[in-house]
Coordinates of C-alpha atoms and ligand atoms in Angstrom, one line a residue:
X12 CA 84.3 141.8 103.2
X13 CA 81.9 143.6 100.9
X14 CA 83.0 144.0 97.3
X15 CA 82.0 146.6 94.8
X16 CA 82.0 146.5 91.0
X17 CA 80.5 149.1 88.6
X18 CA 80.8 149.9 84.9
X19 CA 79.7 152.5 82.4
X20 CA 80.3 151.4 78.8
X21 CA 78.9 151.2 75.3
X22 CA 78.4 147.5 75.7
X23 CA 76.2 145.4 78.0
X24 CA 77.9 145.6 81.4
X25 CA 76.3 142.6 83.1
X26 CA 79.0 140.1 82.2
X27 CA 81.7 142.5 83.3
X28 CA 79.9 143.0 86.7
X29 CA 79.4 139.3 87.2
X30 CA 83.0 138.4 86.3
X31 CA 84.1 141.2 88.7
X32 CA 82.0 139.8 91.5
X33 CA 83.5 136.3 90.9
X34 CA 86.9 137.8 91.3
X35 CA 85.9 139.5 94.5
X36 CA 84.6 136.3 96.1
X37 CA 87.9 135.6 97.9
X38 CA 87.2 138.6 100.1
X39 CA 84.4 136.7 101.9
X40 CA 80.7 137.4 101.5
X41 CA 77.2 136.0 102.2
X42 CA 75.0 137.6 99.5
X43 CA 75.3 139.2 96.1
X44 CA 73.4 141.5 93.8
X45 CA 73.5 143.5 90.6
X46 CA 71.5 146.5 89.2
X47 CA 71.6 148.0 85.7
X48 CA 69.7 150.8 84.0
X49 CA 68.0 149.3 81.0
X50 CA 67.2 150.9 77.6
X51 CA 63.8 152.1 79.0
X52 CA 65.6 154.1 81.7
X53 CA 64.4 151.7 84.3
X54 CA 66.4 150.1 87.1
X55 CA 66.6 146.3 87.0
X56 CA 67.9 144.5 90.0
X57 CA 68.7 140.8 90.9
X58 CA 69.8 139.9 94.4
X59 CA 70.6 136.5 96.0
X60 CA 71.4 135.2 99.5
X61 CA 74.3 132.9 98.7
X62 CA 77.0 132.7 96.1
X63 CA 77.8 134.6 92.9
X64 CA 77.2 131.3 91.0
X65 CA 73.5 131.4 92.1
X66 CA 73.3 135.0 91.0
X67 CA 74.8 134.0 87.6
X68 CA 72.2 131.2 87.3
X69 CA 69.4 133.7 87.9
X70 CA 70.9 136.1 85.3
X71 CA 71.0 133.2 82.8
X72 CA 67.3 132.7 83.2
X73 CA 66.4 136.4 83.4
X74 CA 69.2 138.4 81.9
X75 CA 69.7 142.1 82.8
X76 CA 70.9 144.3 80.0
X77 CA 72.3 147.8 80.3
X78 CA 75.2 150.0 79.6
X79 CA 75.6 151.1 83.1
X80 CA 75.4 149.1 86.3
X81 CA 76.7 148.4 89.8
X82 CA 77.1 145.1 91.6
X83 CA 78.1 143.9 95.1
X84 CA 79.1 141.0 97.3
X85 CA 77.9 141.6 100.9
X86 CA 79.5 140.5 104.1
X87 CA 76.8 141.1 106.7
X88 CA 77.5 143.7 109.4
X89 CA 74.1 145.4 110.0
X90 CA 71.2 143.0 109.4
X91 CA 71.4 139.3 108.7
X92 CA 72.5 137.8 105.3
X93 CA 69.3 137.8 103.2
X94 CA 67.9 139.1 100.0
X95 CA 66.3 142.3 101.4
X96 CA 69.7 143.3 103.0
X97 CA 71.7 142.5 99.9
X98 CA 72.9 145.4 97.7
X99 CA 72.3 147.3 95.5
X100 CA 69.8 149.3 97.5
X101 CA 67.3 151.3 95.6
X102 CA 65.4 154.5 96.6
X103 CA 62.0 155.2 94.9
X104 CA 63.0 153.3 91.7
X105 CA 65.4 156.2 90.9
X106 CA 68.7 155.8 92.7
X107 CA 70.6 152.5 93.2
X108 CA 73.7 152.2 95.4
X109 CA 76.3 149.7 96.5
X110 CA 78.4 150.4 99.6
X111 CA 81.4 149.0 101.5
X112 CA 82.0 150.3 105.0
X113 CA 79.9 151.2 108.0
X114 CA 77.8 154.3 108.5
X115 CA 78.0 155.0 112.2
X116 CA 75.1 157.5 112.4
X117 CA 72.7 155.3 110.4
X118 CA 70.2 155.1 113.3
X119 CA 69.7 158.9 113.6
X120 CA 69.6 159.3 109.8
X121 CA 67.1 156.5 109.5
X122 CA 64.8 158.1 112.1
X123 CA 65.0 161.5 110.3
X124 CA 64.3 159.8 106.9
X125 CA 61.3 157.8 108.3
X126 CA 59.9 161.1 109.7
X127 CA 60.1 162.7 106.3
X128 CA 58.2 159.8 104.7
X129 CA 60.9 157.4 103.5
X130 CA 60.0 153.7 103.6
X131 CA 62.8 151.6 105.0
X132 CA 63.1 148.2 103.2
X133 CA 66.2 146.7 104.9
X134 CA 68.1 146.4 108.2
X135 CA 71.3 147.8 106.7
X136 CA 73.2 151.0 107.5
X137 CA 73.6 151.4 103.7
X138 CA 70.0 152.2 102.9
X139 CA 70.3 155.6 104.6
X140 CA 72.9 156.6 102.0
X141 CA 70.7 155.9 99.0
X142 CA 67.8 157.7 100.7
X143 CA 70.0 160.6 101.7
X144 CA 71.1 161.0 98.1
X145 CA 67.5 160.9 96.8
X146 CA 66.5 163.5 99.4
X147 CA 69.3 165.8 98.3
X148 CA 68.4 165.5 94.7
X149 CA 65.3 167.7 95.0
X150 CA 65.9 169.4 91.6
X151 CA 69.6 169.6 92.1
X152 CA 72.4 168.0 90.0
X153 CA 73.1 164.3 90.8
X154 CA 76.8 165.0 91.7
X155 CA 75.8 167.9 94.0
X156 CA 73.3 165.6 95.7
X157 CA 76.1 163.0 96.3
X158 CA 78.3 165.8 97.7
X159 CA 75.5 167.0 100.1
X160 CA 74.5 163.5 101.1
X161 CA 78.0 162.3 101.9
X162 CA 78.4 165.3 104.2
X163 CA 75.7 163.8 106.4
X164 CA 77.6 160.5 106.8
X165 CA 79.7 159.5 109.7
X166 CA 81.8 156.4 109.4
X167 CA 83.5 154.7 106.4
X168 CA 82.3 154.2 102.9
X169 CA 83.2 153.3 99.4
X170 CA 80.1 153.8 97.2
X171 CA 79.0 153.4 93.6
X172 CA 75.7 155.2 92.6
X173 CA 73.5 155.3 89.5
X174 CA 70.4 157.4 88.7
X175 CA 67.7 156.5 86.2
X176 CA 67.4 160.2 85.3
X177 CA 71.0 160.4 84.2
X178 CA 71.6 157.0 82.8
X179 CA 75.1 157.7 81.6
X180 CA 76.5 158.8 84.9
X181 CA 78.2 156.7 87.5
X182 CA 79.2 158.4 90.7
X183 CA 81.8 156.9 93.1
X184 CA 83.1 158.1 96.4
X185 CA 85.5 156.8 99.1
X186 CA 86.2 157.6 102.7
X187 CA 87.8 155.0 104.8
X188 CA 87.1 152.1 102.4
X189 CA 89.1 151.3 99.3
X190 CA 87.9 152.0 95.7
X191 CA 89.7 151.9 92.4
X192 CA 88.7 153.2 89.0
X193 CA 89.5 151.1 86.0
X194 CA 90.2 153.1 82.8
X195 CA 89.1 151.5 79.6
X196 CA 88.9 152.7 76.0
X197 CA 85.7 154.7 76.0
X198 CA 84.5 153.0 79.2
X199 CA 85.2 153.2 82.9
X200 CA 84.8 150.8 85.8
X201 CA 84.9 150.9 89.5
X202 CA 85.8 148.2 92.0
X203 CA 87.0 147.4 95.5
X204 CA 90.3 146.1 94.2
X205 CA 92.1 145.7 90.9
X206 CA 91.5 141.9 90.6
X207 CA 87.9 142.5 89.9
X208 CA 88.7 144.5 86.7
X209 CA 91.8 142.7 85.3
X210 CA 89.9 141.1 82.5
X211 CA 88.8 144.5 81.2
X212 CA 91.7 146.8 81.9
X213 CA 95.3 147.1 83.3
X214 CA 95.0 150.8 84.0
X215 CA 93.9 152.0 87.4
X216 CA 93.4 155.1 89.4
X217 CA 93.3 154.7 93.2
X218 CA 90.9 157.1 94.7
X219 CA 92.2 158.9 97.8
X220 CA 90.4 159.7 101.1
X221 CA 87.4 161.9 100.5
X222 CA 87.5 161.7 96.7
X223 CA 84.3 161.7 94.7
X224 CA 84.4 160.7 91.0
X225 CA 81.9 161.8 88.4
X226 CA 82.2 159.2 85.6
X227 CA 80.6 159.0 82.2
X228 CA 81.6 156.7 79.4
X229 CA 84.2 159.1 78.0
X230 CA 84.9 161.5 80.9
X231 CA 86.2 161.2 84.4
X232 CA 86.3 164.1 86.8
X233 CA 87.7 163.5 90.3
X234 CA 87.0 165.9 93.2
X235 CA 89.1 165.8 96.3
X236 CA 87.8 166.1 99.9
X237 CA 87.7 169.9 99.5
X238 CA 85.7 169.5 96.3
X239 CA 88.5 170.8 94.1
X240 CA 89.0 169.0 90.7
X241 CA 92.2 166.9 91.0
X242 CA 94.3 164.9 88.7
X243 CA 95.0 161.4 90.0
X244 CA 97.8 159.3 88.5
X245 CA 97.0 156.3 86.2
X246 CA 98.8 153.2 87.4
X247 CA 99.5 150.3 85.0
X248 CA 99.0 147.0 86.8
X249 CA 101.5 144.2 85.9
X250 CA 99.1 141.5 87.2
X251 CA 97.6 139.3 84.5
X252 CA 94.0 138.4 84.4
X253 CA 94.6 134.8 85.2
X254 CA 96.6 135.6 88.3
X255 CA 93.8 134.2 90.4
X256 CA 93.6 130.7 89.0
X257 CA 94.2 127.7 91.1
X258 CA 96.9 126.2 88.8
X259 CA 95.6 122.7 89.3
X260 CA 95.4 122.8 93.1
X261 CA 92.2 121.9 94.8
X262 CA 92.1 125.1 96.7
X263 CA 93.8 128.5 96.6
X264 CA 95.1 127.9 100.1
X265 CA 96.9 124.8 99.1
X266 CA 98.3 126.6 96.0
X267 CA 99.5 129.4 98.3
X268 CA 101.1 127.1 100.8
X269 CA 103.0 125.3 98.0
X270 CA 104.0 128.6 96.4
X271 CA 105.9 129.7 99.6
X272 CA 109.4 128.8 98.4
X273 CA 108.9 131.0 95.3
X274 CA 107.1 133.7 97.2
X275 CA 109.9 133.8 99.9
X276 CA 112.5 133.9 97.1
X277 CA 110.6 136.8 95.5
X278 CA 110.5 138.7 98.7
X279 CA 114.3 138.3 99.2
X280 CA 115.1 139.1 95.6
X281 CA 116.8 142.4 95.1
X282 CA 116.9 143.1 98.8
X283 CA 120.4 141.6 99.3
X284 CA 123.6 142.7 97.6
X285 CA 127.0 141.1 98.4
X286 CA 125.7 139.4 101.5
X287 CA 124.4 142.7 102.8
X288 CA 120.8 143.9 103.4
X289 CA 120.0 146.7 100.9
X290 CA 118.5 149.4 103.1
X291 CA 116.7 151.0 100.1
X292 CA 114.3 147.9 100.2
X293 CA 112.5 150.0 102.8
X294 CA 112.5 153.3 100.9
X295 CA 114.9 156.1 100.1
X296 CA 115.1 157.6 103.5
X297 CA 115.5 154.3 105.4
X298 CA 119.2 154.5 106.3
X299 CA 118.7 157.9 107.9
X300 CA 115.6 156.8 109.8
X301 CA 117.1 153.5 111.0
X302 CA 120.2 155.2 112.4
X303 CA 117.9 157.1 114.8
X304 CA 115.7 154.1 115.9
X305 CA 115.8 153.5 119.7
X306 CA 112.7 151.3 119.9
X307 CA 110.1 149.7 117.7
X308 CA 106.3 149.6 118.0
X309 CA 104.6 147.0 115.8
X310 CA 100.8 147.1 115.2
X311 CA 98.8 144.7 113.1
X312 CA 95.7 142.4 113.1
X313 CA 95.2 138.6 112.9
X314 CA 98.0 136.6 111.2
X315 CA 100.0 139.8 110.6
X316 CA 100.0 140.4 114.4
X317 CA 101.6 137.0 114.9
X318 CA 104.3 138.0 112.4
X319 CA 104.9 141.1 114.6
X320 CA 105.2 138.9 117.7
X321 CA 107.9 136.8 116.1
X322 CA 109.8 139.9 115.0
X323 CA 109.9 141.2 118.5
X324 CA 111.9 138.2 119.6
X325 CA 114.3 138.7 116.7
X326 CA 114.6 142.5 117.3
X327 CA 115.5 142.3 121.0
X328 CA 117.9 139.3 120.5
X329 CA 119.6 140.3 117.3
X330 CA 119.4 144.1 117.3
X331 CA 119.2 144.8 121.0
X332 CA 116.3 147.2 120.3
X333 CA 113.3 147.1 122.6
X334 CA 110.1 146.2 120.8
X335 CA 106.4 146.2 121.7
X336 CA 103.7 144.5 119.6
X337 CA 100.0 145.4 119.8
X338 CA 96.7 144.5 118.1
X339 CA 95.6 147.5 116.0
X340 CA 92.1 147.6 117.3
X341 CA 93.4 148.0 120.8
X342 CA 96.2 150.4 120.0
X343 CA 93.9 152.8 118.3
X344 CA 91.6 153.3 121.3
X345 CA 94.1 153.7 124.2
X346 CA 96.6 156.2 125.3
X347 CA 100.1 155.0 124.6
X348 CA 103.4 156.5 125.9
X349 CA 105.7 156.9 123.0
X350 CA 109.4 157.1 123.7
X351 CA 111.6 159.3 121.6
X352 CA 113.1 157.5 118.6
X353 CA 110.3 154.9 118.3
X354 CA 109.7 153.5 114.8
X355 CA 106.1 152.6 114.1
X356 CA 105.8 149.5 112.0
X357 CA 102.4 148.3 110.7
X358 CA 102.1 144.9 109.1
X359 CA 99.2 144.0 106.7
X360 CA 98.8 141.7 103.8
X361 CA 96.1 143.8 102.2
X362 CA 97.1 147.2 103.4
X363 CA 93.4 148.0 103.7
X364 CA 92.6 146.6 107.2
X365 CA 90.5 149.3 108.8
X366 CA 91.9 149.0 112.3
X367 CA 95.5 148.9 111.1
X368 CA 95.0 152.0 108.9
X369 CA 93.4 153.8 111.8
X370 CA 96.4 152.9 113.9
X371 CA 98.7 154.3 111.3
X372 CA 96.8 157.6 111.1
X373 CA 96.9 157.9 114.9
X374 CA 100.6 157.1 114.9
X375 CA 101.2 159.8 112.4
X376 CA 99.9 162.4 114.9
X377 CA 101.5 160.8 117.9
X378 CA 105.2 161.7 117.8
X379 CA 106.7 158.5 116.3
X380 CA 110.1 158.8 114.7
X381 CA 108.7 157.5 111.4
X382 CA 106.2 155.0 110.0
X383 CA 107.0 151.8 108.1
X384 CA 104.6 149.5 106.4
X385 CA 105.2 145.8 105.7
X386 CA 102.6 145.1 103.1
X387 CA 101.8 142.8 100.1
X388 CA 99.8 145.4 98.1
X389 CA 101.8 148.1 96.4
X390 CA 99.0 150.6 95.9
X391 CA 97.2 150.1 99.1
X392 CA 96.2 152.9 101.5
X393 CA 98.8 151.6 104.1
X394 CA 101.7 151.8 101.6
X395 CA 100.6 155.1 100.2
X396 CA 100.3 156.7 103.7
X397 CA 103.4 155.3 105.4
X398 CA 106.8 157.0 105.3
X399 CA 108.8 153.8 104.6
X400 CA 107.5 150.6 102.9
X401 CA 108.7 147.1 102.5
X402 CA 106.7 145.3 99.8
X403 CA 106.6 141.5 100.5
X404 CA 106.1 140.7 96.8
X405 CA 104.3 137.4 97.6
X406 CA 101.9 137.8 94.7
X407 CA 98.1 138.0 95.3
X408 CA 96.8 135.9 98.2
X409 CA 93.3 134.7 97.5
X410 CA 92.6 132.1 100.3
X411 CA 91.1 134.0 103.3
X412 CA 93.4 132.2 105.7
X413 CA 96.8 133.9 105.2
X414 CA 99.8 131.6 104.4
X415 CA 102.4 133.0 102.0
X416 CA 101.6 136.5 103.0
X417 CA 102.6 135.6 106.6
X418 CA 105.9 133.9 105.7
X419 CA 106.9 136.7 103.4
X420 CA 106.0 139.3 106.1
X421 CA 108.5 137.4 108.3
X422 CA 111.1 137.7 105.5
X423 CA 110.6 141.5 105.5
X424 CA 110.7 141.6 109.2
X425 CA 113.9 139.6 109.4
X426 CA 115.5 142.0 106.9
X427 CA 114.3 144.9 109.0
X428 CA 115.8 143.4 112.1
X429 CA 119.2 142.9 110.4
X430 CA 119.0 146.4 108.9
X431 CA 118.3 147.9 112.3
X432 CA 121.1 145.8 113.9
X433 CA 123.5 147.2 111.3
X434 CA 122.8 150.7 112.7
X435 CA 123.7 149.2 116.1
X436 CA 127.1 148.0 115.0
X437 CA 126.3 144.5 113.7
X438 CA 129.5 143.0 112.4
X439 CA 129.9 142.2 108.7
X440 CA 130.4 138.5 109.6
X441 CA 127.2 138.4 111.6
X442 CA 125.3 140.2 108.8
X443 CA 126.5 137.7 106.3
X444 CA 125.5 134.8 108.5
X445 CA 122.0 136.1 108.9
X446 CA 121.7 136.7 105.2
X447 CA 122.8 133.1 104.5
X448 CA 120.1 131.8 106.8
X449 CA 117.6 133.9 104.9
X450 CA 118.8 132.7 101.5
X451 CA 118.5 129.1 102.7
X452 CA 114.8 129.5 103.2
X453 CA 113.3 128.6 99.8
X454 CA 115.2 125.3 99.7
X455 CA 114.3 124.4 103.3
X456 CA 110.7 125.4 102.8
X457 CA 110.5 123.1 99.8
X458 CA 111.9 120.3 101.9
X459 CA 109.2 120.7 104.5
X460 CA 106.4 120.7 101.9
X461 CA 107.5 117.1 101.1
X462 CA 106.0 116.0 104.5
X463 CA 102.6 116.7 102.9
X464 CA 101.5 113.1 103.0
X465 CA 102.6 112.4 106.5
X466 CA 100.8 115.5 107.7
X467 CA 97.7 114.5 105.7
X468 CA 97.7 111.2 107.5
X469 CA 98.2 112.9 110.8
X470 CA 95.2 115.1 110.0
X471 CA 92.8 112.2 110.0
X472 CA 93.2 111.9 113.8
X473 CA 91.6 115.3 114.2
X474 CA 88.4 114.8 112.2
X475 CA 86.3 113.9 115.3
X476 CA 88.0 116.3 117.7
X477 CA 86.4 119.5 119.0
X478 CA 89.4 121.1 120.6
X479 CA 93.1 121.3 120.2
X480 CA 96.0 122.8 122.1
X481 CA 99.1 124.3 120.4
X482 CA 102.3 124.7 122.4
X483 CA 105.5 126.5 121.7
X484 CA 108.2 128.5 123.5
X485 CA 110.2 131.6 122.7
X486 CA 109.8 132.8 119.1
X487 CA 107.9 129.5 118.4
X488 CA 105.0 130.6 120.7
X489 CA 103.6 133.0 118.0
X490 CA 104.0 130.1 115.6
X491 CA 101.8 128.0 117.8
X492 CA 99.3 130.9 118.0
X493 CA 99.3 131.1 114.2
X494 CA 98.8 127.3 114.0
X495 CA 95.8 127.5 116.3
X496 CA 94.4 130.4 114.3
X497 CA 94.7 128.5 111.0
X498 CA 93.0 125.4 112.5
X499 CA 90.1 127.3 113.9
X500 CA 89.7 129.6 110.8
X501 CA 89.3 126.8 108.3
X502 CA 88.3 123.6 110.2
X503 CA 86.1 125.3 112.9
X504 CA 87.8 123.2 115.5
X505 CA 88.3 125.2 118.7
X506 CA 92.1 125.7 119.1
X507 CA 94.2 127.6 121.7
X508 CA 97.9 128.3 121.8
X509 CA 99.9 128.5 125.0
X510 CA 103.4 129.2 126.0
X511 CA 104.3 125.6 127.0
X512 CA 105.5 126.9 130.4
X513 CA 102.0 128.2 131.1
X514 CA 100.4 124.7 130.7
X515 CA 100.4 124.0 134.4
X516 CA 98.8 127.3 135.2
X517 CA 95.5 126.3 133.7
X518 CA 95.2 124.6 130.4
X519 CA 96.5 121.3 131.8
X520 CA 93.1 120.9 133.4
X521 CA 91.6 120.4 129.9
X522 CA 94.1 117.8 128.7
X523 CA 92.7 114.3 128.2
X524 CA 92.6 111.7 125.4
X525 CA 90.1 114.0 123.4
X526 CA 92.4 117.0 123.4
X527 CA 95.2 116.6 120.9
X528 CA 98.2 118.7 121.7
X529 CA 100.4 120.0 118.9
X530 CA 103.9 121.2 119.7
X531 CA 106.6 122.9 117.7
X532 CA 109.9 121.8 119.1
X533 CA 113.1 122.9 117.2
X534 CA 116.4 122.2 118.8
X535 CA 116.7 125.6 120.5
X536 CA 117.8 126.6 124.0
X537 CA 114.3 125.9 125.3
X538 CA 114.0 122.4 123.9
X539 CA 114.6 120.6 127.2
X540 CA 112.1 122.8 129.0
X541 CA 109.6 122.1 126.3
X542 CA 110.2 118.4 126.6
X543 CA 109.3 118.5 130.3
X544 CA 106.1 120.4 129.5
X545 CA 105.2 117.7 127.0
X546 CA 105.8 115.0 129.6
X547 CA 103.1 116.8 131.7
X548 CA 100.7 116.3 128.8
X549 CA 101.6 112.6 128.3
X550 CA 101.2 111.9 132.0
X551 CA 97.5 113.1 131.7
X552 CA 96.8 110.8 128.7
X553 CA 96.9 113.6 126.1
X554 CA 98.0 112.6 122.6
X555 CA 101.0 114.6 121.3
X556 CA 101.8 115.7 117.7
X557 CA 105.3 117.1 117.6
X558 CA 107.1 118.9 114.8
X559 CA 110.8 118.8 115.6
X560 CA 114.2 118.7 113.9
X561 CA 116.7 116.0 113.4
X562 CA 118.7 117.0 116.5
X563 CA 115.7 117.5 118.8
X564 CA 116.0 113.8 119.9
X565 CA 112.3 113.3 120.0
X566 CA 111.0 110.1 118.4
X567 CA 107.5 108.8 118.0
X568 CA 106.4 106.5 120.8
X569 CA 103.1 105.5 122.3
X570 CA 100.8 108.5 122.2
X571 CA 103.5 110.7 120.6
X572 CA 103.7 111.3 116.9
X573 CA 106.9 113.1 115.9
X574 CA 107.8 114.5 112.5
X575 CA 111.4 115.6 112.1
X576 CA 110.8 118.2 109.5
X577 CA 114.1 120.1 109.6
X578 CA 117.8 119.4 109.7
X579 CA 119.0 122.2 111.8
X580 CA 118.0 125.1 114.0
X581 CA 118.6 128.8 113.3
X582 CA 116.6 132.0 113.2
X583 CA 114.5 130.8 110.3
X584 CA 112.7 128.3 112.6
X585 CA 109.5 130.3 113.1
X586 CA 109.1 130.6 109.3
X587 CA 109.8 127.0 108.6
X588 CA 107.7 125.5 111.5
X589 CA 104.7 127.5 110.3
X590 CA 104.5 125.5 107.2
X591 CA 103.5 122.1 108.7
X592 CA 100.9 123.8 110.8
X593 CA 99.4 125.4 107.7
X594 CA 99.3 121.9 106.1
X595 CA 97.8 120.3 109.2
X596 CA 95.0 122.9 109.3
X597 CA 94.4 122.5 105.6
X598 CA 94.1 118.7 105.6
X599 CA 91.9 118.7 108.7
X600 CA 89.6 121.2 107.0
X601 CA 89.5 119.0 103.8
X602 CA 88.5 115.9 105.9
X603 CA 85.8 118.0 107.5
X604 CA 84.5 119.2 104.1
X605 CA 84.8 122.9 105.1
X606 CA 84.8 125.8 102.7
X607 CA 88.5 126.3 102.9
X608 CA 89.1 129.4 100.7
X609 CA 86.1 131.2 102.1
X610 CA 85.5 130.1 105.7
X611 CA 82.2 131.0 107.2
X612 CA 81.9 134.4 108.7
X613 CA 85.4 135.5 107.7
X614 CA 86.7 138.0 105.2
X615 CA 90.0 138.4 103.5
X616 CA 90.2 142.1 103.6
X617 CA 88.6 143.6 106.7
X618 CA 87.8 147.1 105.5
X619 CA 85.4 147.9 108.3
X620 CA 86.0 148.3 112.0
Ligands
G6P701 C1 91.5 139.0 108.2 C2 92.1 137.9 107.4 C3 93.4 137.4 108.0 C4 94.4 138.5 108.2 C5 93.7 139.7 109.0 C6 94.6 141.0 108.9 O1 91.1 138.6 109.4 O2 91.2 136.8 107.3 O3 94.0 136.4 107.2 O4 95.5 138.1 108.9 O5 92.5 140.1 108.4 O6 94.7 141.4 107.5 P1 95.8 142.2 106.9 O7 95.4 142.3 105.4 O8 95.9 143.5 107.6 O9 97.1 141.4 107.1

């Protein structure tokens, strides 16, 4: 998703902007650009369709020098990925602007602007903002012009704006899209997230909804949505600038898959005392809220949605609490009936997913008992605006396809389930058993990672396939769904997941020798049922790839490849069985030569609707 960087300093800001863009690459993008005001008070801009590396090459040949500038990575929404649509957009050689978000009334604004003589140079919704600011200038102060122009905008935006007539002033605003301000010594920066600025500062201010910041080299004034001057807290980040290196792995995704034992351990750490779940892991008020919970509504997108589905099996089975899971983009646009005592749980790696945030804001007005966020980013909008928070502590996830963020979300959700079960009279013995299962996870995850080579070999069978089917039952069905999502995201092989019992109601028609079928088959109460379903596949000539455990009694045979990845079955199975599917997707994508960390058309942080 689009990334913004900006800087006002006494030094040349181009290297800061370029490094910032490199660090935002993980968000996903298709074009990039930078603009500075040079010493002659003139706007200089370079844009490219393609990667930040190409932009860097162009700047090597034709450097841009300036003490103030803005830069952008664009993930196309309105208008195809090309140079004319890349940001920064400029109006009449005077105002330059970068934008993340979507302006919903761009068509009517564009028409008005054309009627009043503005030339339109791009197909983007963004260009109307820069024109609106220019139109509002009309002898007025730059900041006032931004105030007035943003009032015309409907939709979401984070923007950075510079003006050749005030070459020391950077104006930033946010509504619906994230933006942070980096505080330096005699210099300020703006960016879509803290990673972009870690090489230049550890101090950050997170702008809130509706804020506009008036920034010069030595002064920062923030106005809130009512245009009152406000003080916003400076946060010190503990992340180090090299947090985003690959540590010798070929891809971030592989590094992140292999870091799951530590990430899981980090998300458990401090959350268990004397074999008991520490309720304050969810916030000060958690105990009181949990004692009143009668049902749970989970809302999320993508991989996080799959985590929610798994949790719903756990919740009903372990805590006897009814649970309903919904995709955020659906929940936000329909009428829901909310029963008394329902806890609203949102799950999000980034905490900035536009649909999940909108669902939270709707939930806050809809009579839920309380709101809880399961999130990996401490200072995200989701965590700031939820009543209760569980931080997954997985460390930054850079690969677009989510891996460690997912398994640590499941850790948080399992802790939540046990915490809620405690308020429903869970025995101490049962609690301690569940805690032991959780504590065994890092070691067992490590064990599964050792199947790397076997899975890599298995992956070679998929290189010429166009479709794949994933099967699971019970809480392993969402694992199959997540496996299918991973494979399609990064290898571009069409993959579907089905509850194995549904096979005969349709998908069996597709099964032949060209349709590999992947099954997750732990030794649970549904194993025998699953085995019958797999027979249906074999009888039609479909080739099976089965991940099972030692006691599943499933061996490799003609047309069936089985990997016994685990020694025993318990509630941790959905977390553990996810790992081989991540590895499978990864190695298939490697063989296919795909862009694994930044798959085509996808973005890490989906901050627009
Ligand atoms: C994008 C990412 C997915 C992620 C989803 C939800 O689609 O590519 O990996 O699962 O957004 O993101 P969130 O940050 O809310 O978990």
